GROMACS .gro file of C-alpha atoms in nm:
model
  306
    1MET     CA    1   0.000   0.000   0.000
    2THR     CA    2   0.115   0.355  -0.071
    3ALA     CA    3   0.218   0.542   0.245
    4PRO     CA    4  -0.089   0.679   0.426
    5GLU     CA    5  -0.163   1.052   0.443
    6ILE     CA    6  -0.427   1.015   0.715
    7LEU     CA    7  -0.377   0.821   1.038
    8VAL     CA    8  -0.685   0.746   1.247
    9LEU     CA    9  -0.614   0.662   1.610
   10GLY     CA   10  -0.930   0.503   1.737
   11SER     CA   11  -1.151   0.223   1.852
   12VAL     CA   12  -1.257  -0.097   1.679
   13ASN     CA   13  -1.577  -0.265   1.797
   14ARG     CA   14  -1.813  -0.542   1.707
   15ASP     CA   15  -2.150  -0.366   1.670
   16LEU     CA   16  -2.461  -0.559   1.776
   17ILE     CA   17  -2.758  -0.373   1.626
   18VAL     CA   18  -3.127  -0.418   1.706
   19HIS     CA   19  -3.393  -0.238   1.502
   20ALA     CA   20  -3.713  -0.163   1.693
   21PRO     CA   21  -4.033   0.034   1.621
   22ARG     CA   22  -3.894   0.311   1.843
   23LEU     CA   23  -3.641   0.360   2.120
   24PRO     CA   24  -3.748   0.191   2.446
   25LEU     CA   25  -3.842   0.388   2.755
   26PRO     CA   26  -3.656   0.317   3.081
   27GLY     CA   27  -3.762  -0.025   3.208
   28GLU     CA   28  -3.958  -0.105   2.891
   29THR     CA   29  -3.923  -0.420   2.681
   30LEU     CA   30  -4.000  -0.392   2.309
   31ARG     CA   31  -4.026  -0.659   2.042
   32GLY     CA   32  -3.746  -0.593   1.794
   33GLN     CA   33  -3.785  -0.603   1.417
   34ARG     CA   34  -3.444  -0.740   1.320
   35PHE     CA   35  -3.088  -0.793   1.445
   36GLY     CA   36  -2.749  -0.764   1.281
   37SER     CA   37  -2.379  -0.768   1.370
   38CYS     CA   38  -2.108  -0.570   1.193
   39LEU     CA   39  -1.767  -0.409   1.231
   40GLY     CA   40  -1.779  -0.074   1.409
   41GLY     CA   41  -1.609   0.157   1.656
   42LYS     CA   42  -1.558   0.524   1.580
   43GLY     CA   43  -1.197   0.472   1.473
   44ALA     CA   44  -1.278   0.189   1.235
   45ASN     CA   45  -1.582   0.373   1.101
   46GLN     CA   46  -1.390   0.691   1.024
   47ALA     CA   47  -1.103   0.502   0.863
   48VAL     CA   48  -1.340   0.300   0.642
   49ALA     CA   49  -1.536   0.613   0.546
   50ALA     CA   50  -1.214   0.783   0.434
   51ALA     CA   51  -1.085   0.475   0.251
   52ARG     CA   52  -1.411   0.436   0.056
   53LEU     CA   53  -1.377   0.796  -0.057
   54GLY     CA   54  -1.028   0.741  -0.192
   55ALA     CA   55  -0.805   0.847   0.096
   56ARG     CA   56  -0.479   0.674   0.181
   57VAL     CA   57  -0.562   0.596   0.543
   58ALA     CA   58  -0.413   0.388   0.822
   59LEU     CA   59  -0.573   0.288   1.151
   60ALA     CA   60  -0.385   0.268   1.480
   61ALA     CA   61  -0.583   0.065   1.731
   62ARG     CA   62  -0.584  -0.232   1.966
   63VAL     CA   63  -0.799  -0.531   1.872
   64GLY     CA   64  -0.805  -0.832   2.104
   65LEU     CA   65  -0.802  -1.163   1.920
   66LEU     CA   66  -1.055  -1.331   2.149
   67GLU     CA   67  -1.412  -1.340   2.018
   68ASN     CA   68  -1.299  -1.342   1.653
   69GLY     CA   69  -1.096  -1.021   1.663
   70ALA     CA   70  -0.873  -1.136   1.375
   71ALA     CA   71  -1.174  -1.129   1.141
   72MET     CA   72  -1.232  -0.766   1.234
   73VAL     CA   73  -0.877  -0.673   1.131
   74ALA     CA   74  -0.914  -0.870   0.808
   75GLN     CA   75  -1.234  -0.681   0.728
   76LEU     CA   76  -1.052  -0.349   0.767
   77GLN     CA   77  -0.782  -0.471   0.530
   78GLY     CA   78  -1.051  -0.565   0.280
   79GLU     CA   79  -1.176  -0.205   0.289
   80GLY     CA   80  -0.830  -0.078   0.193
   81VAL     CA   81  -0.731   0.044   0.540
   82ASP     CA   82  -0.363   0.008   0.635
   83THR     CA   83  -0.366  -0.204   0.955
   84GLU     CA   84   0.008  -0.216   1.027
   85ALA     CA   85  -0.036  -0.006   1.343
   86ILE     CA   86  -0.310  -0.226   1.492
   87ALA     CA   87  -0.190  -0.422   1.797
   88GLN     CA   88  -0.353  -0.765   1.832
   89PRO     CA   89  -0.319  -0.901   2.188
   90VAL     CA   90  -0.412  -1.269   2.200
   91ASP     CA   91  -0.559  -1.258   2.552
   92GLU     CA   92  -0.798  -0.962   2.520
   93VAL     CA   93  -1.155  -0.922   2.398
   94PRO     CA   94  -1.232  -0.656   2.135
   95GLY     CA   95  -1.470  -0.371   2.206
   96VAL     CA   96  -1.845  -0.417   2.174
   97ALA     CA   97  -2.125  -0.170   2.104
   98LEU     CA   98  -2.491  -0.247   2.171
   99ILE     CA   99  -2.708  -0.031   1.945
  100VAL     CA  100  -3.084   0.017   1.927
  101VAL     CA  101  -3.228   0.198   1.624
  102GLY     CA  102  -3.586   0.327   1.635
  103ALA     CA  103  -3.783   0.308   1.309
  104GLU     CA  104  -4.005   0.601   1.412
  105ASP     CA  105  -3.736   0.867   1.370
  106ALA     CA  106  -3.416   0.670   1.287
  107GLU     CA  107  -3.261   0.786   1.615
  108ASN     CA  108  -3.043   0.553   1.817
  109GLN     CA  109  -2.917   0.457   2.161
  110ILE     CA  110  -2.569   0.311   2.206
  111VAL     CA  111  -2.386   0.144   2.495
  112THR     CA  112  -2.020   0.053   2.445
  113VAL     CA  113  -1.785  -0.179   2.633
  114ALA     CA  114  -1.425  -0.077   2.571
  115GLY     CA  115  -1.259  -0.419   2.572
  116SER     CA  116  -0.911  -0.394   2.418
  117ASN     CA  117  -0.979  -0.033   2.316
  118GLY     CA  118  -0.942   0.064   2.681
  119THR     CA  119  -0.591  -0.078   2.710
  120LEU     CA  120  -0.413   0.111   2.430
  121PRO     CA  121  -0.082   0.202   2.600
  122LEU     CA  122   0.147   0.500   2.561
  123ASP     CA  123   0.430   0.287   2.422
  124GLN     CA  124   0.210   0.199   2.123
  125VAL     CA  125   0.153   0.571   2.067
  126GLU     CA  126   0.526   0.641   2.087
  127ALA     CA  127   0.585   0.382   1.815
  128LEU     CA  128   0.345   0.541   1.565
  129ARG     CA  129   0.505   0.642   1.235
  130LEU     CA  130   0.412   1.000   1.149
  131ASP     CA  131   0.636   1.059   0.846
  132GLY     CA  132   0.443   1.179   0.543
  133LEU     CA  133   0.112   1.221   0.726
  134ARG     CA  134  -0.112   1.521   0.664
  135TRP     CA  135  -0.371   1.451   0.936
  136LEU     CA  136  -0.398   1.258   1.261
  137VAL     CA  137  -0.760   1.189   1.360
  138ALA     CA  138  -0.877   1.070   1.701
  139GLN     CA  139  -1.197   1.030   1.902
  140GLN     CA  140  -1.262   0.959   2.270
  141GLU     CA  141  -1.321   0.585   2.293
  142LEU     CA  142  -0.951   0.534   2.378
  143PRO     CA  143  -0.756   0.638   2.691
  144LEU     CA  144  -0.736   1.019   2.679
  145ALA     CA  145  -0.371   1.014   2.786
  146SER     CA  146  -0.287   0.815   2.473
  147VAL     CA  147  -0.482   1.058   2.252
  148ALA     CA  148  -0.308   1.357   2.415
  149ARG     CA  149   0.037   1.211   2.359
  150ALA     CA  150  -0.044   1.127   1.997
  151PHE     CA  151  -0.152   1.487   1.936
  152GLU     CA  152   0.163   1.621   2.101
  153ARG     CA  153   0.376   1.404   1.875
  154ALA     CA  154   0.175   1.504   1.569
  155HIS     CA  155   0.218   1.877   1.634
  156ALA     CA  156   0.591   1.831   1.685
  157ALA     CA  157   0.605   1.652   1.348
  158GLY     CA  158   0.401   1.919   1.166
  159VAL     CA  159   0.096   1.693   1.127
  160LYS     CA  160  -0.249   1.853   1.166
  161THR     CA  161  -0.484   1.707   1.424
  162LEU     CA  162  -0.860   1.648   1.418
  163LEU     CA  163  -1.039   1.558   1.739
  164ASN     CA  164  -1.391   1.420   1.719
  165ALA     CA  165  -1.475   1.474   2.087
  166ALA     CA  166  -1.720   1.184   2.096
  167PRO     CA  167  -1.840   1.036   2.311
  168PHE     CA  168  -1.805   1.327   2.554
  169ARG     CA  169  -1.576   1.250   2.847
  170PRO     CA  170  -1.487   1.474   3.141
  171GLY     CA  171  -1.126   1.585   3.111
  172CYS     CA  172  -1.127   1.599   2.732
  173GLU     CA  173  -1.109   1.980   2.747
  174ALA     CA  174  -0.737   1.936   2.823
  175LEU     CA  175  -0.689   1.810   2.467
  176LEU     CA  176  -0.808   2.133   2.303
  177PRO     CA  177  -0.472   2.317   2.298
  178HIS     CA  178  -0.335   2.032   2.083
  179VAL     CA  179  -0.625   2.030   1.833
  180ASP     CA  180  -0.628   2.196   1.490
  181LEU     CA  181  -0.986   2.097   1.403
  182LEU     CA  182  -1.251   2.007   1.660
  183VAL     CA  183  -1.562   1.818   1.542
  184VAL     CA  184  -1.855   1.780   1.783
  185ASN     CA  185  -2.231   1.753   1.771
  186ALA     CA  186  -2.450   2.007   1.948
  187LEU     CA  187  -2.476   1.805   2.270
  188GLU     CA  188  -2.101   1.747   2.286
  189ALA     CA  189  -2.032   2.115   2.218
  190GLN     CA  190  -2.264   2.218   2.502
  191ALA     CA  191  -2.112   1.962   2.740
  192LEU     CA  192  -1.761   2.086   2.662
  193VAL     CA  193  -1.854   2.450   2.711
  194THR     CA  194  -2.034   2.368   3.036
  195THR     CA  195  -1.721   2.191   3.160
  196LEU     CA  196  -1.528   2.509   3.079
  197GLY     CA  197  -1.771   2.713   3.289
  198GLY     CA  198  -1.989   2.842   3.006
  199ALA     CA  199  -2.367   2.849   2.968
  200ALA     CA  200  -2.614   2.722   2.710
  201ALA     CA  201  -2.584   2.913   2.383
  202SER     CA  202  -2.627   2.895   2.006
  203PRO     CA  203  -2.406   2.656   1.807
  204GLU     CA  204  -2.210   2.953   1.670
  205THR     CA  205  -2.142   3.088   2.018
  206LEU     CA  206  -2.044   2.745   2.148
  207ALA     CA  207  -1.805   2.703   1.856
  208HIS     CA  208  -1.645   3.042   1.918
  209VAL     CA  209  -1.595   2.957   2.287
  210LEU     CA  210  -1.433   2.624   2.200
  211ARG     CA  211  -1.215   2.775   1.930
  212ALA     CA  212  -1.075   3.022   2.186
  213LYS     CA  213  -0.935   2.723   2.376
  214GLY     CA  214  -0.697   2.623   2.098
  215PRO     CA  215  -0.847   2.474   1.781
  216ALA     CA  216  -0.799   2.671   1.460
  217ALA     CA  217  -1.147   2.561   1.350
  218VAL     CA  218  -1.455   2.407   1.509
  219LEU     CA  219  -1.734   2.217   1.336
  220VAL     CA  220  -2.063   2.161   1.522
  221SER     CA  221  -2.284   1.906   1.347
  222LEU     CA  222  -2.656   1.972   1.383
  223GLY     CA  223  -2.814   1.665   1.224
  224ALA     CA  224  -3.104   1.758   0.998
  225GLU     CA  225  -3.021   2.126   1.049
  226GLY     CA  226  -2.679   2.090   0.883
  227LEU     CA  227  -2.361   2.212   1.046
  228CYS     CA  228  -2.192   2.519   1.186
  229TRP     CA  229  -1.828   2.595   1.100
  230VAL     CA  230  -1.618   2.858   1.281
  231ASP     CA  231  -1.261   2.954   1.194
  232ALA     CA  232  -1.050   3.270   1.172
  233ASP     CA  233  -1.279   3.401   0.897
  234GLY     CA  234  -1.588   3.380   1.116
  235ALA     CA  235  -1.891   3.151   1.127
  236ARG     CA  236  -2.087   2.986   0.849
  237ARG     CA  237  -2.386   2.752   0.835
  238VAL     CA  238  -2.409   2.469   0.583
  239PRO     CA  239  -2.761   2.327   0.545
  240ALA     CA  240  -2.816   1.954   0.542
  241ARG     CA  241  -2.923   1.786   0.221
  242GLU     CA  242  -3.284   1.672   0.224
  243VAL     CA  243  -3.298   1.294   0.245
  244ARG     CA  244  -3.526   1.041   0.406
  245ALA     CA  245  -3.341   0.933   0.719
  246VAL     CA  246  -3.332   0.555   0.756
  247ASP     CA  247  -3.050   0.504   1.005
  248THR     CA  248  -2.839   0.777   1.169
  249VAL     CA  249  -2.584   0.542   1.329
  250GLY     CA  250  -2.241   0.621   1.185
  251ALA     CA  251  -2.347   0.944   1.015
  252GLY     CA  252  -2.109   1.149   1.227
  253ASP     CA  253  -1.822   0.912   1.152
  254THR     CA  254  -1.898   0.936   0.781
  255LEU     CA  255  -1.891   1.316   0.811
  256VAL     CA  256  -1.549   1.308   0.980
  257GLY     CA  257  -1.400   1.058   0.735
  258ALA     CA  258  -1.524   1.256   0.437
  259LEU     CA  259  -1.414   1.591   0.578
  260VAL     CA  260  -1.058   1.482   0.654
  261THR     CA  261  -1.036   1.318   0.311
  262ALA     CA  262  -1.133   1.644   0.141
  263LEU     CA  263  -0.897   1.851   0.358
  264ALA     CA  264  -0.607   1.612   0.295
  265GLU     CA  265  -0.669   1.661  -0.077
  266GLY     CA  266  -0.643   2.037  -0.032
  267GLN     CA  267  -1.006   2.113  -0.114
  268PRO     CA  268  -1.120   2.466  -0.015
  269ILE     CA  269  -1.320   2.473   0.309
  270ALA     CA  270  -1.654   2.536   0.137
  271ASP     CA  271  -1.601   2.243  -0.099
  272ALA     CA  272  -1.478   2.017   0.182
  273LEU     CA  273  -1.786   2.092   0.392
  274ALA     CA  274  -2.019   2.025   0.098
  275PHE     CA  275  -1.835   1.699   0.026
  276ALA     CA  276  -1.869   1.589   0.389
  277GLN     CA  277  -2.237   1.682   0.405
  278ALA     CA  278  -2.310   1.489   0.086
  279ALA     CA  279  -2.137   1.178   0.219
  280ALA     CA  280  -2.327   1.198   0.549
  281ALA     CA  281  -2.657   1.247   0.366
  282LEU     CA  282  -2.602   0.930   0.166
  283ALA     CA  283  -2.511   0.740   0.484
  284VAL     CA  284  -2.828   0.833   0.675
  285SER     CA  285  -3.047   0.739   0.378
  286ARG     CA  286  -2.944   0.373   0.412
  287ALA     CA  287  -2.957   0.106   0.680
  288GLY     CA  288  -2.637  -0.002   0.851
  289VAL     CA  289  -2.316   0.166   0.961
  290GLN     CA  290  -2.017   0.087   0.741
  291ASP     CA  291  -2.251  -0.079   0.490
  292ALA     CA  292  -2.418   0.261   0.447
  293MET     CA  293  -2.099   0.457   0.388
  294PRO     CA  294  -2.077   0.581   0.030
  295ARG     CA  295  -1.811   0.540  -0.237
  296ARG     CA  296  -1.644   0.838  -0.402
  297ALA     CA  297  -1.846   0.817  -0.723
  298GLU     CA  298  -2.172   0.829  -0.532
  299VAL     CA  299  -2.074   1.146  -0.346
  300GLU     CA  300  -1.956   1.315  -0.663
  301GLN     CA  301  -2.281   1.219  -0.836
  302LEU     CA  302  -2.485   1.374  -0.556
  303LEU     CA  303  -2.276   1.691  -0.562
  304ALA     CA  304  -2.324   1.717  -0.937
  305MET     CA  305  -2.701   1.719  -0.886
  306ASN     CA  306  -2.682   2.036  -0.678
   0.00000   0.00000   0.00000
């Protein structure tokens, strides 16, 4: 494989997905409509999304070989993801995510168990090869100390960093000085600002507050309302494309993978945001997570219809 230009440091899970008429209430039992199992984890999802869109991408992760972990790594390789930096401990269990998708509004509930994701050590981070990279991407399903050290190394090497601060975790605000691009949804943005002592506010205001803590740019995703982008040139809104939402699981990961692909290619910000929005729109219009992630030709076709 040609040397990667994007390195995703992130989690790899086995997703167990139940589709139900709607999301259950606390203490309620519902009869599900169907069940499926697939490769997931925010790190794996973002790497696959980028690879399907033509990026040269590698994934640094930790996948335990118990419970068929080797098949998960092989699936990533089949998607064109460089897996050289994935540690494969023989005595650990890979991460698991339990997901319920409601047919009423395509919303979801997710519970994750870290498994081997929670044991990614600093010495694995120190061994990461950063030569030739344009972007290092991370989320928050790994130990935050490992993410922080990876970002420190990336900045020292002249590699730009993207933090998808999801899921929200207390203490993640300490990462912000090492972040070039912060990607959050509205709830995560509000949680971060609240942790920093701020109050409830508009997405633009939240983004400005977060940008003042270090990132050169902040993207707040707003679901069906599109996204808000704030950088040195100010704030802009990008509306979402109108699609019939079937399954929103993985839409945020598709957005991140598409955005970093476009930025690594040197696309102007406006074009990169449109590219990312188009990819996410295609993803939510289909069932599944990685199965729903589009190929490059599909995104370009949708953009051409604008």
